[in-house]
XYZ file of C-alpha atoms in Angstrom:
375
model
C 65.926 19.993 -60.586
C 64.384 16.906 -59.015
C 60.874 15.833 -59.907
C 58.406 15.677 -57.062
C 56.899 12.355 -56.090
C 53.507 13.996 -55.559
C 50.923 13.802 -58.333
C 48.261 16.411 -57.861
C 47.769 18.737 -60.835
C 45.166 16.506 -62.425
C 43.899 15.187 -59.097
C 43.017 18.680 -57.897
C 41.337 19.575 -61.176
C 39.304 16.377 -61.376
C 38.495 15.613 -57.771
C 35.316 13.597 -57.230
C 32.389 15.628 -55.976
C 30.233 14.406 -53.134
C 31.946 11.071 -52.424
C 31.732 11.945 -48.757
C 29.739 14.819 -47.231
C 32.677 17.226 -46.830
C 30.441 20.296 -46.946
C 28.046 18.893 -44.328
C 31.000 17.881 -42.151
C 32.261 21.447 -42.256
C 28.800 22.804 -41.421
C 28.567 20.429 -38.463
C 31.884 21.641 -37.101
C 30.965 25.307 -37.580
C 27.580 24.801 -35.921
C 29.227 23.123 -32.934
C 31.872 25.821 -32.638
C 34.510 23.168 -33.392
C 33.825 21.541 -30.045
C 36.357 18.867 -29.222
C 33.975 15.915 -29.158
C 32.522 16.876 -32.546
C 35.994 17.311 -34.033
C 37.064 13.888 -32.769
C 33.937 12.377 -34.303
C 34.075 14.150 -37.682
C 37.768 14.336 -38.495
C 38.348 10.576 -38.859
C 35.588 10.498 -41.511
C 37.221 13.373 -43.386
C 40.701 11.896 -43.006
C 39.515 8.655 -44.598
C 39.175 10.411 -47.982
C 41.255 13.608 -48.034
C 41.186 13.810 -51.836
C 37.408 14.101 -51.929
C 37.344 17.712 -50.844
C 36.116 20.169 -53.459
C 38.854 22.766 -54.112
C 36.220 25.451 -53.529
C 35.806 24.204 -49.934
C 39.490 24.046 -49.054
C 39.845 27.620 -47.814
C 36.789 27.292 -45.563
C 38.470 24.299 -43.912
C 41.721 26.234 -43.608
C 39.949 29.151 -41.907
C 37.934 26.919 -39.577
C 40.947 24.914 -38.481
C 42.926 28.064 -37.775
C 40.192 29.415 -35.553
C 40.052 26.090 -33.753
C 43.828 25.633 -33.438
C 43.988 26.092 -29.627
C 41.463 23.281 -29.214
C 42.739 21.150 -32.104
C 46.256 21.147 -30.686
C 44.893 19.335 -27.577
C 43.411 16.409 -29.520
C 44.603 12.919 -28.777
C 47.645 11.737 -30.705
C 45.816 9.553 -33.209
C 43.294 12.255 -34.156
C 46.044 14.846 -34.414
C 48.068 12.515 -36.638
C 45.030 12.154 -38.892
C 44.640 15.908 -39.052
C 48.302 16.354 -39.953
C 47.828 13.846 -42.771
C 44.846 15.879 -43.990
C 46.848 19.077 -43.932
C 49.553 17.395 -45.993
C 46.984 16.229 -48.538
C 45.580 19.766 -48.684
C 49.057 21.377 -48.811
C 48.310 23.603 -45.831
C 51.925 23.802 -44.717
C 51.667 26.825 -42.356
C 48.936 25.162 -40.311
C 50.803 21.835 -40.414
C 53.817 23.520 -38.833
C 51.663 25.401 -36.303
C 49.857 22.236 -35.198
C 53.091 20.315 -34.959
C 54.749 23.061 -32.895
C 51.702 23.258 -30.612
C 51.871 19.509 -30.011
C 55.562 19.669 -29.173
C 55.050 22.621 -26.834
C 52.459 20.569 -24.979
C 54.925 17.720 -24.600
C 52.940 15.405 -26.869
C 54.996 14.990 -30.020
C 53.105 13.608 -32.977
C 53.525 9.978 -33.864
C 54.819 6.904 -32.095
C 57.718 6.935 -29.720
C 59.915 4.479 -31.643
C 63.054 5.777 -33.371
C 61.900 5.037 -36.929
C 58.702 7.016 -36.444
C 60.585 9.954 -34.970
C 62.929 9.947 -37.976
C 59.978 9.869 -40.373
C 58.331 12.686 -38.438
C 61.454 14.839 -38.605
C 61.835 14.204 -42.343
C 58.223 15.319 -42.809
C 59.054 18.552 -40.990
C 62.114 19.086 -43.189
C 60.017 18.478 -46.291
C 57.351 20.971 -45.182
C 59.985 23.617 -44.445
C 61.381 22.998 -47.930
C 57.956 23.470 -49.527
C 57.458 26.724 -47.624
C 60.799 28.027 -48.887
C 62.607 27.843 -45.543
C 65.741 26.458 -47.175
C 68.189 27.291 -44.384
C 66.026 25.759 -41.642
C 65.407 22.650 -43.734
C 69.120 22.193 -44.448
C 70.073 22.718 -40.799
C 67.577 20.114 -39.585
C 68.574 17.701 -42.331
C 72.300 17.932 -41.523
C 71.561 17.376 -37.840
C 69.395 14.356 -38.623
C 72.010 12.968 -41.012
C 74.723 13.364 -38.367
C 72.610 11.447 -35.842
C 71.461 8.785 -38.345
C 74.094 8.632 -41.116
C 72.710 5.399 -42.610
C 69.126 6.584 -42.936
C 68.377 6.593 -46.678
C 65.379 8.901 -46.476
C 67.415 11.579 -44.717
C 70.275 11.157 -47.176
C 67.848 11.468 -50.082
C 66.347 14.629 -48.621
C 69.830 16.055 -48.164
C 70.618 15.431 -51.837
C 67.373 17.132 -52.880
C 68.031 20.160 -50.691
C 71.567 20.539 -52.020
C 70.356 20.244 -55.613
C 67.786 22.965 -54.985
C 70.396 25.158 -53.299
C 72.561 24.852 -56.409
C 69.618 25.737 -58.645
C 68.816 28.844 -56.586
C 72.391 30.071 -56.660
C 72.668 29.497 -60.410
C 69.292 30.821 -61.550
C 67.272 32.902 -59.083
C 67.239 33.485 -55.349
C 64.036 33.985 -53.331
C 62.715 37.520 -52.937
C 61.666 38.393 -49.400
C 58.769 40.697 -48.532
C 56.618 41.594 -45.553
C 54.652 38.440 -44.773
C 55.275 37.111 -48.261
C 58.133 35.622 -50.226
C 58.658 34.827 -53.880
C 60.221 31.381 -54.081
C 61.488 30.172 -57.482
C 58.898 27.717 -58.783
C 60.200 24.166 -58.544
C 58.982 20.645 -59.147
C 58.275 20.248 -55.427
C 55.524 22.894 -55.809
C 53.439 20.634 -58.079
C 50.702 19.854 -55.555
C 50.551 23.429 -54.231
C 50.259 24.780 -57.773
C 47.375 22.417 -58.489
C 45.289 23.507 -55.500
C 45.276 27.110 -56.720
C 45.175 26.392 -60.467
C 41.866 24.477 -60.469
C 39.944 27.559 -61.594
C 39.922 27.422 -65.446
C 39.792 31.228 -65.614
C 43.435 31.317 -64.501
C 44.666 29.412 -67.556
C 42.379 31.401 -69.855
C 43.206 34.878 -68.573
C 46.953 34.201 -68.351
C 47.126 32.268 -71.661
C 48.640 29.300 -69.808
C 48.272 25.575 -70.565
C 45.565 23.289 -69.267
C 47.750 20.447 -68.052
C 46.656 16.926 -68.964
C 48.683 15.298 -66.211
C 51.479 16.002 -63.766
C 54.125 15.005 -66.306
C 52.880 17.767 -68.622
C 53.225 20.286 -65.795
C 56.782 19.159 -65.031
C 57.716 19.401 -68.726
C 56.194 22.883 -68.910
C 58.171 24.005 -65.866
C 61.445 22.677 -67.289
C 60.684 24.382 -70.600
C 60.028 27.743 -68.923
C 63.275 27.665 -66.938
C 65.070 26.347 -70.013
C 64.501 29.576 -71.917
C 67.127 31.187 -69.709
C 65.443 34.596 -69.504
C 62.188 33.638 -67.756
C 61.944 33.643 -63.974
C 58.956 31.935 -62.375
C 58.106 32.277 -58.701
C 55.670 30.709 -56.286
C 53.944 33.349 -54.158
C 54.290 31.983 -50.615
C 52.208 33.731 -47.963
C 53.350 33.384 -44.371
C 49.880 32.397 -43.091
C 48.347 30.665 -46.110
C 51.255 29.114 -48.008
C 51.192 28.937 -51.814
C 48.613 31.431 -53.125
C 49.677 31.996 -56.745
C 52.542 32.598 -59.130
C 54.382 35.444 -60.851
C 56.633 35.329 -63.909
C 59.074 37.811 -65.392
C 60.803 37.496 -68.752
C 63.876 39.735 -69.055
C 65.504 40.622 -72.371
C 68.240 43.189 -71.852
C 66.657 46.029 -69.901
C 63.121 45.095 -70.988
C 60.742 43.008 -68.919
C 57.398 41.341 -69.516
C 55.440 39.901 -66.611
C 52.254 38.077 -65.727
C 50.798 36.890 -62.460
C 47.871 34.946 -61.108
C 46.417 34.424 -57.650
C 44.138 31.542 -56.658
C 40.435 32.390 -56.605
C 40.136 32.150 -52.819
C 42.867 34.732 -52.301
C 41.875 37.252 -54.953
C 40.731 40.732 -54.000
C 43.024 41.048 -50.976
C 45.943 42.851 -52.642
C 48.179 39.772 -52.708
C 48.731 39.893 -56.476
C 49.846 43.538 -56.618
C 52.010 42.994 -53.520
C 53.744 40.044 -55.190
C 54.211 42.008 -58.426
C 55.734 44.949 -56.567
C 58.235 42.574 -54.935
C 59.078 41.092 -58.328
C 59.440 44.394 -60.178
C 61.277 46.211 -57.377
C 63.849 43.424 -57.387
C 64.169 43.530 -61.179
C 64.576 47.325 -61.271
C 67.065 47.313 -58.387
C 69.153 44.216 -59.123
C 68.523 42.919 -62.646
C 68.999 46.040 -64.733
C 65.384 46.270 -65.862
C 64.450 49.745 -67.113
C 61.004 49.189 -68.607
C 58.341 46.530 -68.049
C 55.367 45.551 -70.199
C 52.234 43.496 -69.618
C 49.079 42.563 -71.489
C 45.608 41.854 -70.220
C 42.217 41.051 -71.689
C 40.085 44.176 -72.045
C 37.221 42.583 -70.098
C 39.517 41.732 -67.155
C 38.669 44.864 -65.194
C 40.268 43.756 -61.880
C 43.664 43.213 -63.523
C 43.427 46.490 -65.410
C 42.721 48.325 -62.154
C 45.602 46.523 -60.453
C 48.017 47.498 -63.240
C 46.904 51.117 -62.984
C 47.478 51.119 -59.221
C 50.976 49.754 -59.798
C 51.792 52.676 -62.107
C 51.368 50.953 -65.488
C 49.916 53.022 -68.320
C 47.738 51.621 -71.086
C 49.364 51.967 -74.512
C 47.373 53.406 -77.425
C 47.919 50.380 -79.658
C 46.959 46.731 -79.360
C 47.928 43.271 -80.506
C 46.825 42.372 -84.024
C 43.807 40.077 -84.489
C 42.925 37.567 -83.199
C 44.520 38.896 -79.987
C 42.988 42.357 -80.405
C 40.755 41.780 -77.371
C 43.854 42.346 -75.220
C 45.375 45.630 -74.037
C 49.060 46.449 -73.654
C 50.533 48.226 -70.626
C 53.898 49.796 -69.857
C 55.839 50.891 -66.747
C 58.984 52.967 -67.142
C 60.425 56.351 -68.132
C 58.600 58.278 -70.893
C 59.621 57.314 -74.410
C 58.473 57.672 -78.008
C 55.567 55.518 -79.133
C 57.598 53.792 -81.846
C 60.117 52.679 -79.215
C 57.387 50.835 -77.294
C 56.185 49.248 -80.528
C 59.636 47.957 -81.426
C 60.348 46.853 -77.861
C 57.170 44.758 -77.724
C 57.789 43.289 -81.168
C 61.226 42.161 -80.027
C 59.906 40.809 -76.728
C 57.115 38.794 -78.340
C 59.523 37.346 -80.867
C 61.994 36.451 -78.127
C 59.217 34.795 -76.102
C 58.048 32.736 -79.079
C 54.632 34.371 -78.753
C 52.146 34.490 -81.605
C 51.115 37.978 -80.476
C 51.855 40.703 -83.034
C 51.685 44.450 -82.459
C 49.204 46.359 -84.626
C 49.756 50.124 -84.907
C 46.796 51.702 -86.730
C 47.389 54.285 -89.416
C 46.197 57.762 -88.446
C 45.153 59.732 -91.581
C 46.699 63.163 -91.927
C 49.522 62.527 -89.491
C 53.102 62.015 -90.533
C 55.101 59.067 -89.221
C 57.482 61.479 -87.504
C 54.539 63.027 -85.659
C 53.397 59.613 -84.491
C 56.857 58.813 -83.203
C 56.717 61.879 -80.970
C 53.607 60.667 -79.131
C 54.939 59.866 -75.697
C 53.722 56.675 -74.092
């Protein structure tokens, strides 16, 4: 896997607040109905410092720009180029592609007319398709560009990266397609996208994931996860919004253990359960999974409700202290309680987790009776 040249995990978590009036700029545009003259006046100011946006404001910009797309697509070339640069900085790949296609349809391709600029522009398109998981389209465009410009190093480098990723997919995990959503194996090229959604510290806390000190730490973590051999991590790519979260499934024999998270701006819209259903349906149908487990903090009511809607049942035992504030869930055919206990013990050991299963003693009941309790 090739490391991305982007460095954004820390940048997105530690972005400066208030360096430029991003919030007031957005209010001005909304108040003016995204009128063309106001857009042309405000956007250059925003484009001058794309990293100054507060992650909590990003989705409002994404929504506003989508509503204004018919007008935005008619901006002059320089302003549109600046907007495309903003969208790259904000990792809004679906809107980047939509704006670019709108410009081409209007006969005003983005960028200068010289050959070098057109090559750079096409490589940008290939890169965006790659980040959105459109591997076939990216490879097709790259081969065409390489045929036309065989000595162009940037195109050759992109071709090498695409082929390396193709090999990784075929060896480890292929994308999982859904309706308006796809699960794309999480790769190093998703670093910046991951950061935009991971800024909320509750995600790391509730999913027991690391707080990354820098991009290098994130890349090492990703390599470590794939290196286990039985863990499959996916980026949740939404057709309209791009990267919205991540799902992970660890498979040991016919037993699975999963977690997922969705960025704060996209929570509460059913995207997490939809992504999990894609993941688990694929595992049950094609990976030999028979039973799947999960754990969640007791005070995380939204996740508990989501698990219940997906058919998971809460088990009547918990992790041992200090993890006893978590609950364990199971999805699969009925089985004896002791079987779930042993399955989870084996899974946690395999995963290198410090979690231990605590089965309380029930006075007056024989062990054989307990083993008959179906969970």
